[in-house]
XYZ file of C-alpha atoms in Angstrom:
561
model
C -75.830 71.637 128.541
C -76.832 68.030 126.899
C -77.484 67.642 122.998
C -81.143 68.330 123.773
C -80.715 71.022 125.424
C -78.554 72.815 122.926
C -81.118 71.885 120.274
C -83.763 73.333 121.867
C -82.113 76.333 122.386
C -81.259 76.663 118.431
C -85.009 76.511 118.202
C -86.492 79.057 119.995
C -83.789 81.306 117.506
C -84.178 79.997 114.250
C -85.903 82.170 112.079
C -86.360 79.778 109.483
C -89.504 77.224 109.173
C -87.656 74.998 107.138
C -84.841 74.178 109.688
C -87.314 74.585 112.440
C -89.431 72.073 111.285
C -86.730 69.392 110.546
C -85.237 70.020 114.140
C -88.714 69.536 115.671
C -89.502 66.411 114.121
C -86.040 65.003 115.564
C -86.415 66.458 118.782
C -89.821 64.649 118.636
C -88.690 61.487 117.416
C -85.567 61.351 120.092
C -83.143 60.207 117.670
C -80.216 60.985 119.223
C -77.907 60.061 116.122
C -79.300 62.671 114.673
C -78.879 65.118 117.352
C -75.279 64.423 118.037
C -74.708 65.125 114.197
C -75.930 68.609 114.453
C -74.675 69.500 117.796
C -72.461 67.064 118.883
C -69.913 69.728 116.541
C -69.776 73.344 114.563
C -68.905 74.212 111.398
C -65.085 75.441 112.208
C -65.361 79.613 111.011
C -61.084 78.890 108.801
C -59.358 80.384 106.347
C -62.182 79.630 103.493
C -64.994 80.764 105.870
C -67.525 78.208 106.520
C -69.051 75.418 104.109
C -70.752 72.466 105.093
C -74.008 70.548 104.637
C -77.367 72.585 104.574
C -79.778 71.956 107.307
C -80.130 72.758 111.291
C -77.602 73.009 113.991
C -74.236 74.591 114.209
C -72.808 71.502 112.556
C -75.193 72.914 108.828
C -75.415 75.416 107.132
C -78.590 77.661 107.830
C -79.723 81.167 108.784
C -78.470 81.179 112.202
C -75.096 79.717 110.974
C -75.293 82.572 108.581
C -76.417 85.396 110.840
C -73.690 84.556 113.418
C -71.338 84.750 111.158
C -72.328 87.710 109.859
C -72.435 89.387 113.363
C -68.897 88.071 114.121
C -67.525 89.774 110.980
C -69.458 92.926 112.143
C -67.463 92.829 115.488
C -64.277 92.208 114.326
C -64.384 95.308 111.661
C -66.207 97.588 114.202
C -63.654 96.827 117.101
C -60.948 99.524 117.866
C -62.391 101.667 115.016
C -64.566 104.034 117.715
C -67.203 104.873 115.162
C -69.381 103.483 112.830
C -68.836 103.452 109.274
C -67.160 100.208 108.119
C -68.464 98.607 104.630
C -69.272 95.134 103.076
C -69.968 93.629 100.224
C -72.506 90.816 100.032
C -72.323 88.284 96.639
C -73.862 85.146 96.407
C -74.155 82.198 93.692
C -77.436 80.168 92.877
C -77.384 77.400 95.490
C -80.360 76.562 97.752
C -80.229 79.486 100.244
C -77.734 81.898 98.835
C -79.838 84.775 98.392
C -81.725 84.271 101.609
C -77.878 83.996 103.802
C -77.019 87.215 101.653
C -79.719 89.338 102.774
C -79.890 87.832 106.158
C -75.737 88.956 106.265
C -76.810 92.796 104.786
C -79.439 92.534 107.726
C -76.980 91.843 110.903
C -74.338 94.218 109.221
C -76.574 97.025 108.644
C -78.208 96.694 111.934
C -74.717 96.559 113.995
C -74.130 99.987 111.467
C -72.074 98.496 109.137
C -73.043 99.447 105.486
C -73.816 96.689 103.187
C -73.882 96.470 99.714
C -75.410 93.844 98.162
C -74.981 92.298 94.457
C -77.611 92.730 91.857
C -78.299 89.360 91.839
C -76.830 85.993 91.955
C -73.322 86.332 89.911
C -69.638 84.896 89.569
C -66.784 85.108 92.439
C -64.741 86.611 91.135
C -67.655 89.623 90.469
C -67.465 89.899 94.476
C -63.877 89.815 94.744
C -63.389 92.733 92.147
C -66.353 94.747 93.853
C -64.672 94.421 97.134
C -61.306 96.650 96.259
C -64.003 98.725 93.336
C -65.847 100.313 96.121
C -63.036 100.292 98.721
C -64.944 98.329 100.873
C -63.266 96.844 103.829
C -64.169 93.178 103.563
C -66.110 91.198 101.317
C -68.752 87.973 101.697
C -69.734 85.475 99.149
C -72.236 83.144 99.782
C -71.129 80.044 97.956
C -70.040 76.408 98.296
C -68.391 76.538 94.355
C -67.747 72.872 93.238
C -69.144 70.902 96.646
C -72.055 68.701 96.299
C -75.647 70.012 95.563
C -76.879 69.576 99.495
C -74.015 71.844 100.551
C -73.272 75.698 100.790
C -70.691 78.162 102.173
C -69.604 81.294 103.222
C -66.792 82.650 102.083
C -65.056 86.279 103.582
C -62.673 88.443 101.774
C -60.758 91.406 103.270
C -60.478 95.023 102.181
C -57.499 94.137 99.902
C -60.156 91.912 97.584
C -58.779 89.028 98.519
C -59.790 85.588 101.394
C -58.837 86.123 104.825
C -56.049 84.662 106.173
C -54.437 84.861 110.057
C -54.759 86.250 112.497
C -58.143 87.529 111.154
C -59.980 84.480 110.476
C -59.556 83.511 114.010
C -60.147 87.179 115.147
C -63.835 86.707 113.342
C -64.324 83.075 114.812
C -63.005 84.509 118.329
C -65.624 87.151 117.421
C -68.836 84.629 116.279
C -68.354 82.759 119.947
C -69.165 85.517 121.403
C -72.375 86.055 119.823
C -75.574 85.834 121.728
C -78.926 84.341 120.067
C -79.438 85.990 116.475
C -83.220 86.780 117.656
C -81.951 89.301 119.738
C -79.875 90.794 117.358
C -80.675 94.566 116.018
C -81.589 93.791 112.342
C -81.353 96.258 109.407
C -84.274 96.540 106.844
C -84.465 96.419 102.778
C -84.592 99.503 101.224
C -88.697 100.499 100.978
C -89.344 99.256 104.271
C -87.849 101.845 106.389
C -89.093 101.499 110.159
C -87.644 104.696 111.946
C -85.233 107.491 110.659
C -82.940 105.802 112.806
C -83.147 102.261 110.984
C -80.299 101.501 108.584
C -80.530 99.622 105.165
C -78.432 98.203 102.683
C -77.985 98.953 99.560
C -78.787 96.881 96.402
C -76.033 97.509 93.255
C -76.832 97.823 89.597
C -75.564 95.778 86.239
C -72.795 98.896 86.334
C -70.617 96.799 88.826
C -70.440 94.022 86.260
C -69.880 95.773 83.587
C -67.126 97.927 85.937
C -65.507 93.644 86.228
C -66.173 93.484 82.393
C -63.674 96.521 82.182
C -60.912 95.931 84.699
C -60.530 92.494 82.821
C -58.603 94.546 79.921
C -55.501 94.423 82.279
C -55.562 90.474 81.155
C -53.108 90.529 77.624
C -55.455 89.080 75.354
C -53.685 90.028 72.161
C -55.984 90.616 69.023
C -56.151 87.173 67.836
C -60.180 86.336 67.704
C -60.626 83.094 65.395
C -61.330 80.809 67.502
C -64.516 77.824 67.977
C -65.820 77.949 71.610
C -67.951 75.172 73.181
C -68.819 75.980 76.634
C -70.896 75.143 79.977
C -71.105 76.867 83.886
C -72.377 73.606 85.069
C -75.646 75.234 86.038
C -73.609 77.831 88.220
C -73.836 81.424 87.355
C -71.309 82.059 85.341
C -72.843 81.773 82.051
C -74.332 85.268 81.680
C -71.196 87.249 82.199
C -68.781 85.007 80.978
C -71.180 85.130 77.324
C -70.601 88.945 77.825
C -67.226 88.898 78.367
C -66.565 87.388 75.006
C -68.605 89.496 73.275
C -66.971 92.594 75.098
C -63.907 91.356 73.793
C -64.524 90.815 70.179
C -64.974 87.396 70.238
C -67.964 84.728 68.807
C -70.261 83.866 71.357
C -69.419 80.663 72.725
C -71.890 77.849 72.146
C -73.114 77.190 75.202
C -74.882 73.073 76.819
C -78.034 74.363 76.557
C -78.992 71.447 79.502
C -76.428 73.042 81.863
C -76.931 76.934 80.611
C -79.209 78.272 83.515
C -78.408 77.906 86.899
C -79.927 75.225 88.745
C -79.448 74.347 92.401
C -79.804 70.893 91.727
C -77.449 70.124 89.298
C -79.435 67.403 87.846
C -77.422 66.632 84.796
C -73.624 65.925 86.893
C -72.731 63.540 89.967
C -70.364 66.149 91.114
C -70.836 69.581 89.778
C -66.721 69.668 89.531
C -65.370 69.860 86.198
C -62.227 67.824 87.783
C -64.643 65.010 88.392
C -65.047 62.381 86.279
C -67.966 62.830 83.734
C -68.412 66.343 84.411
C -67.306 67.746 81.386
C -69.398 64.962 79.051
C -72.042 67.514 77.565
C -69.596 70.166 76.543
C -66.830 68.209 75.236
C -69.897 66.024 73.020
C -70.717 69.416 71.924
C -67.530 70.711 70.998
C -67.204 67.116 69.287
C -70.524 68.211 67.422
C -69.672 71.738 66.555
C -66.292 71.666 65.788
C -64.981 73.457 68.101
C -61.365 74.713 68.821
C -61.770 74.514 72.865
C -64.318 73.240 75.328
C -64.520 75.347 78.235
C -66.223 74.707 82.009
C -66.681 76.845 84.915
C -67.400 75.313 88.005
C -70.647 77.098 89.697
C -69.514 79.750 90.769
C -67.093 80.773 87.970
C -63.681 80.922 89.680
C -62.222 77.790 87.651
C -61.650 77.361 84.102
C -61.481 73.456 82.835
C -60.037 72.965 79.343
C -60.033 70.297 76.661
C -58.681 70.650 73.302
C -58.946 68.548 70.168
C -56.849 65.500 69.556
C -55.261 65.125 65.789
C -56.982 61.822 65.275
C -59.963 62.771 66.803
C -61.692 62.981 70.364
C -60.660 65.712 72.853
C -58.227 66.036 75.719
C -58.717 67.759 79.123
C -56.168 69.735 79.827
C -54.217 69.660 83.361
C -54.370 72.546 85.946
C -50.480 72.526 85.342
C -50.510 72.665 81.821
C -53.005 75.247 81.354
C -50.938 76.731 84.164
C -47.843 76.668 82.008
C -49.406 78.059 79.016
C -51.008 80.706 80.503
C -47.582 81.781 82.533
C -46.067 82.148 79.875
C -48.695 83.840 77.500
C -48.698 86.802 80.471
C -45.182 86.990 80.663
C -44.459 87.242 76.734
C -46.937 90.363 77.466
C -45.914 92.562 79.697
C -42.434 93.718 80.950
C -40.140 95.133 84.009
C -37.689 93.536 86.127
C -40.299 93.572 89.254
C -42.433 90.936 87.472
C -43.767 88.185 89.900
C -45.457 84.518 88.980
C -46.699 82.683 92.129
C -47.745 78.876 92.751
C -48.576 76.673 95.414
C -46.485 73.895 97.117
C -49.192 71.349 95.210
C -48.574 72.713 91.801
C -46.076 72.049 89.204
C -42.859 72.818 89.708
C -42.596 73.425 86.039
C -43.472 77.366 86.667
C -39.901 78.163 88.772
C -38.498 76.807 85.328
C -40.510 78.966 83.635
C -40.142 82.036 85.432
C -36.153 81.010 85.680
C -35.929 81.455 82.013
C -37.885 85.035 81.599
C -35.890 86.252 84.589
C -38.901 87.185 86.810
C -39.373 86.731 90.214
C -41.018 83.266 91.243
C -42.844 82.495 94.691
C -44.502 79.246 96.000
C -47.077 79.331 98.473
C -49.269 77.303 100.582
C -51.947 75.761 98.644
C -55.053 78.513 98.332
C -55.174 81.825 96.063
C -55.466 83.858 99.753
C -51.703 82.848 99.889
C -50.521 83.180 96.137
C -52.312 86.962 96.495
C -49.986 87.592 99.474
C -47.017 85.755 97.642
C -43.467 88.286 97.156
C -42.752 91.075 98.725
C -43.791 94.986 97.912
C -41.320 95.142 95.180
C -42.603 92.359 93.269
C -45.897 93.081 91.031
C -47.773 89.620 90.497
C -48.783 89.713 86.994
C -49.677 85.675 87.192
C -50.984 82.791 89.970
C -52.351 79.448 89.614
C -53.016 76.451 91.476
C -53.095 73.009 90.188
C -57.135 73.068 90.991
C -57.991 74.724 87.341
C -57.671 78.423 89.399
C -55.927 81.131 87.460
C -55.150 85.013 88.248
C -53.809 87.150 85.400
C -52.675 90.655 84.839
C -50.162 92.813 83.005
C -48.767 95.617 83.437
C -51.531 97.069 85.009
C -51.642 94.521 87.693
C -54.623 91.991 88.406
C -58.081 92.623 87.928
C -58.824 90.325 90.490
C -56.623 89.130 93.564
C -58.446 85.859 93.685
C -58.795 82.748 90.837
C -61.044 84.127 88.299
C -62.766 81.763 85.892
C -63.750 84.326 83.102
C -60.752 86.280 83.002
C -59.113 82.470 82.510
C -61.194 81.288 80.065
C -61.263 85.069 77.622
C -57.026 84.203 78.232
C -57.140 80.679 77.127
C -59.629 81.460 74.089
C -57.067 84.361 73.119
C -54.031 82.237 73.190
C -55.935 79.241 71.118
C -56.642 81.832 68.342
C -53.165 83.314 68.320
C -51.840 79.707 67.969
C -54.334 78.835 65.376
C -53.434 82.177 63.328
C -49.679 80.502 63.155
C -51.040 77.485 62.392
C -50.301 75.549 65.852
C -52.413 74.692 68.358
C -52.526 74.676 72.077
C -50.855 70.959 72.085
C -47.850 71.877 70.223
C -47.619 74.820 72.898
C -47.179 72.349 75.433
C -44.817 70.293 72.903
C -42.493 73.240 73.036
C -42.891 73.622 76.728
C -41.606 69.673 77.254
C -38.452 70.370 74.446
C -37.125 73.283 76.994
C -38.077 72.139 80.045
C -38.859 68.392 80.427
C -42.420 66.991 80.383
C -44.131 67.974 84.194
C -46.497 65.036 84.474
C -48.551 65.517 87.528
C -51.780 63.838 88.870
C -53.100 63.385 92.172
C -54.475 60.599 93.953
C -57.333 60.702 96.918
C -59.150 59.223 99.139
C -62.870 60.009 100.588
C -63.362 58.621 104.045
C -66.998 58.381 106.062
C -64.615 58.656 109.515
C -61.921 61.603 109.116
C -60.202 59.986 112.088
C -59.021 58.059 109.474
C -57.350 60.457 107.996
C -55.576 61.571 111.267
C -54.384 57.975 111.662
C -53.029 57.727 107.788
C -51.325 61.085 108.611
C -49.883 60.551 111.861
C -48.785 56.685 110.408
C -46.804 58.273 107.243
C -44.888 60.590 109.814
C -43.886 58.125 112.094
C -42.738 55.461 109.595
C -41.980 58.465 106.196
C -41.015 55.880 102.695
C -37.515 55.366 101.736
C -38.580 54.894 97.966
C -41.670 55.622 96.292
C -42.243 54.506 92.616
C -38.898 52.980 92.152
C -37.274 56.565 93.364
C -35.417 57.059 96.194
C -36.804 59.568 98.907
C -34.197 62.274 98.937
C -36.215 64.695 101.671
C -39.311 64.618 103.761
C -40.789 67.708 104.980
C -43.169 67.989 107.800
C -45.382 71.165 106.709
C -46.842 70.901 110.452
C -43.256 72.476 111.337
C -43.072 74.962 108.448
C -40.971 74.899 105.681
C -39.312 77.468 103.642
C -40.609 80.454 105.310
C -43.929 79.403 104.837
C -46.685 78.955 107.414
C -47.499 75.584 109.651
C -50.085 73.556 107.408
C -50.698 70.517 107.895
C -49.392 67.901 105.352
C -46.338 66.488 104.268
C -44.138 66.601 101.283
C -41.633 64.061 100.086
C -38.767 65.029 97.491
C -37.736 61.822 95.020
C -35.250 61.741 92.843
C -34.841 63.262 89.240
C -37.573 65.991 90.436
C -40.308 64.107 91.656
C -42.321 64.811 94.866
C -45.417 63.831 96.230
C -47.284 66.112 98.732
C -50.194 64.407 100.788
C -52.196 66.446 102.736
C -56.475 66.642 104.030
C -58.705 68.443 101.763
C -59.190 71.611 103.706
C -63.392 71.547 102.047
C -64.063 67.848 101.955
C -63.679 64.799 104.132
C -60.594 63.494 101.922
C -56.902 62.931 101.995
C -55.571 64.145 99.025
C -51.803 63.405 97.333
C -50.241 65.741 94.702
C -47.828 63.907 92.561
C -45.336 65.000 89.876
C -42.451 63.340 87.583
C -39.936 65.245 85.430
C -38.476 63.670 82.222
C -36.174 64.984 80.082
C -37.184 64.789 76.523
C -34.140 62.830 74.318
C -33.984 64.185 70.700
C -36.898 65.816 69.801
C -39.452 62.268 71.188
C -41.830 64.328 73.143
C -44.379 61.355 72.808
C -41.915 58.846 74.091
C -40.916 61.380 77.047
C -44.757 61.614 77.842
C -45.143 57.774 77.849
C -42.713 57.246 80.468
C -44.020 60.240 82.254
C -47.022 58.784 82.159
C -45.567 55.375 83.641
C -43.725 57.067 86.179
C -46.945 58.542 87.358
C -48.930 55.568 87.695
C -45.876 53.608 89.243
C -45.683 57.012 92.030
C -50.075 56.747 92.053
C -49.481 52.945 93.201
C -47.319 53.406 95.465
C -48.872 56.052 97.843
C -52.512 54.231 97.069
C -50.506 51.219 99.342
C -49.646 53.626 101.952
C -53.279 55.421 102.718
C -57.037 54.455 103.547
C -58.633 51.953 101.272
């Protein structure tokens, strides 16, 4: 079957006027570049579900996308189970679409006889995640594309344990969406009030009592009972304002002052290039309001509310984001001086710092690293261990205590109640979050990291940069010798084959480079370690800083321009 064909056949299925319209007036106009950009490929169904660019063909984003998904993940939780009966729930975020490819997922599910459950309206990740083990449902789908650009949205699945899928059943449901036949042919549930037969099933539409169920199971997170602290804050018109303002004020905190130009969610994110608070000029608004105010911290959540950016004030003025890693650190260690037991686990991924196997080293808990993604730091230890803490490097944070987590995925609010709690205990003993990581560099050396990549318009060219690295690997990077290069293709230390490689330097260093698994890029994860001499933490962090740049340099020589 040629392009045109294929196109044609998406049309007589597509239930939506939008894409139908856009794919008619390119079938019309014969523009075959076009064509072979929709269905010359397909959105690959992974480990983080499906994201791409919104519009029609299997290669976008759209209803039929959406619906086949949905179908697959029907299949693949009805199959060997010999009755009906299986359960989803359906979240989604504030992007163009979301709502619609939420109801359009209750419809398949509850029309295969799967019962859906559907979110009271457009609300944080980690809402869904929690909701998924809350109900015992037996997988989970949010409709979101978090941090990507504004033309983009996803599809993300979690499993009955409330956390993402990983294999074999990501390529069970994928195995499972192939098989599906056009989505106009597919039995479809109806809404709740429309009810066409006795025989028809629904979904079901939850209340504000599953958020404020979230707002309750986030009391596992030590927070202490330190509350003087100055919050400036923004969602980066996600959705994450509304219950992270309610989880403060649950918690006995101030209200955070909030950007009122980023406050409501807004599927255009008109006042950011990249609605990333990793990306350059992101955080602007909040950190000129904190500036304005006052305040003690400037917080961000990315869209959909599973990261947590931080900045803090600088003693001669200004304000400094924060790393991943160093909020990492902090936060490590603020759930570990809380809770107890021998069983205690803290889990990171191979991109991360390896400053938190120092710290775990010195509280005597267990320690795990993972591949990079909170669906493998949720699987991290064994059933012995309790994970009471995970992060990666990409401003995502789990905590619990000795309750255990609240949610088994990276949960933005629960991060930023943690961080505001551990700013006011500091500032009740007269420190700040700074000298924290001051006293973290004395014991342990200062863990500069940074990371270094490349956007391509041809990701062949990030096949050749990979494939060129393996074949020839670098003797010295930075001035530091190579000690080890590890192929992650092969796996490595009991973990799974990912692609990427890692290279271990001298005095601590490494450098992991590896594609972006959501973007067309080719991203490398760098570290340095230096000891602190005497108590010259400043002088330690200036030739961290140097050693950085010198690594940064170094690999920039080696990859795309």
């Amino acid at each position: 079957m040629n392009l045109r064909e294929r196109a044609e056949e998406w049309l007589a299925q597509d239930p939506d006027p939008v894409t139908q319209a856009e794919l008619s007036l390119i079938l019309e106009s014969g523009d075959e570049a076009a064509l072979a950009d929709r269905f010359g490929s397909s959105l690959e169904f992974g480990t983080a579900g499906l994201r791409g660019e919104l519009g029609a063909g299997p290669n976008r984003m759209n209803r039929v996308t959406v619906m086949r998904a949905a179908a697959g993940l029907g299949r693949r939780l009805l199959a060997g189970q010999g009755a009906r009966g299986q359960a989803v729930m359906i979240g989604y975020d504030a992007r163009h679409g979301s709502r619609r490819f939420a109801l359009d997922t209750a419809a398949v599910l509850s029309g295969m006889g799967v019962r859906a459950w559907l979110l009271p309206g457009p609300l944080p990740t980690p809402v869904l995640a929690y909701a998924v083990r809350h109900v015992s449902a037996d997988a989970g789908v949010m409709v979101t594309a978090s941090h990507n650009p504004p033309g983009d949205n996803g599809y993300k699945v979690y499993w009955g344990d409330g956390s993402q899928i990983v294999p074999p059943v990501d390529g069970e449901i994928s195995a499972a969406i192939e098989a599906v036949g056009p989505v106009n042919e597919l039995p479809l549930g109806v809404a709740p009030g429309r009810v066409r037969g006795p025989e028809e099933p629904s979904w079901k539409v939850l209340g504000d009592e599953i958020v404020q169920a979230y707002l309750e199971a986030l009391r596992r997170i030590p927070l202490g009972d330190a509350r003087d602290v100055r919050v400036a804050y923004t969602p980066l018109h996600g959705v994450g304002a509304g219950t992270a303002l309610r989880a403060f004020m649950e918690f006995g905190f101030a209200a955070p002052l909030v950007v009122p130009e980023q406050c409501l969610p807004d599927p255009a994110f008109p006042t950011v290039a990249f609605p990333n608070p990793e990306e350059p000029g992101a955080m602007d608004l909040v950190l000129e309001l904190a500036e304005r105010v006052g305040a003690d911290l400037a917080l961000a959540n990315d869209p959909d509310a599973d990261r947590c950016a931080v900045a803090v004030p600088l003693p001669g003025g200004g304000r400094r984001m924060l790393t991943g890693d160093e909020v990492g650190g902090l936060l490590a260690e603020h759930v570990l001086r809380h809770t107890e037991g021998d069983d205690r686990l803290v889990a990171t991924t191979i991109v991360s710092s390896s400053l938190l196997g120092r710290i775990a080293e010195a509280y005597g808990v267990h320690y795990a690293e993972t591949l990079t993604g909170f669906k493998w730091i949720m699987r991290a230890g064994s059933p012995t261990h309790r994970l009471v803490f995970g992060y990666e490097e990409a401003l995502g944070y789990s905590l619990g205590g000795d309750q255990g987590l609240p949610v088994r995925d990276k949960d933005g609010i629960g991060a930023a109640l943690a961080v505001a709690a551990l700013a006011a205990e500091a500032r009740r003993d007269g420190r700040t979050l700074l000298d924290l990581l001051d006293d973290q560099a004395r014991r342990f050396g200062v863990h500069a990291t940074g990371q270094l990549s490349v956007r391509v318009a041809d990701k062949a060219l990030i096949d050749e940069a990979m494939a060129a690295l393996r074949q020839a690997p670098p003797a010295v990077l930075g001035g530091r010798a190579v000690l080890r290069t590890d192929d992650l293709a092969l796996g490595v230390d009991n973990l799974p084959p990912t692609e990427g490689l890692r290279f271990r330097l001298e005095g601590g260093a490494r450098v992991v480079v590896r594609p972006s698994g959501t973007e067309p890029k080719l991203k490398c994860y760098l570290e340095v370690v230096v000891r602190v001499e005497g108590d010259d933490v400043a002088a330690a962090r200036e030739a961290a800083a140097a050693e950085l740049e010198s690594l940064r340099a170094a690999m920039a020589a080696r990859l795309p321009a």
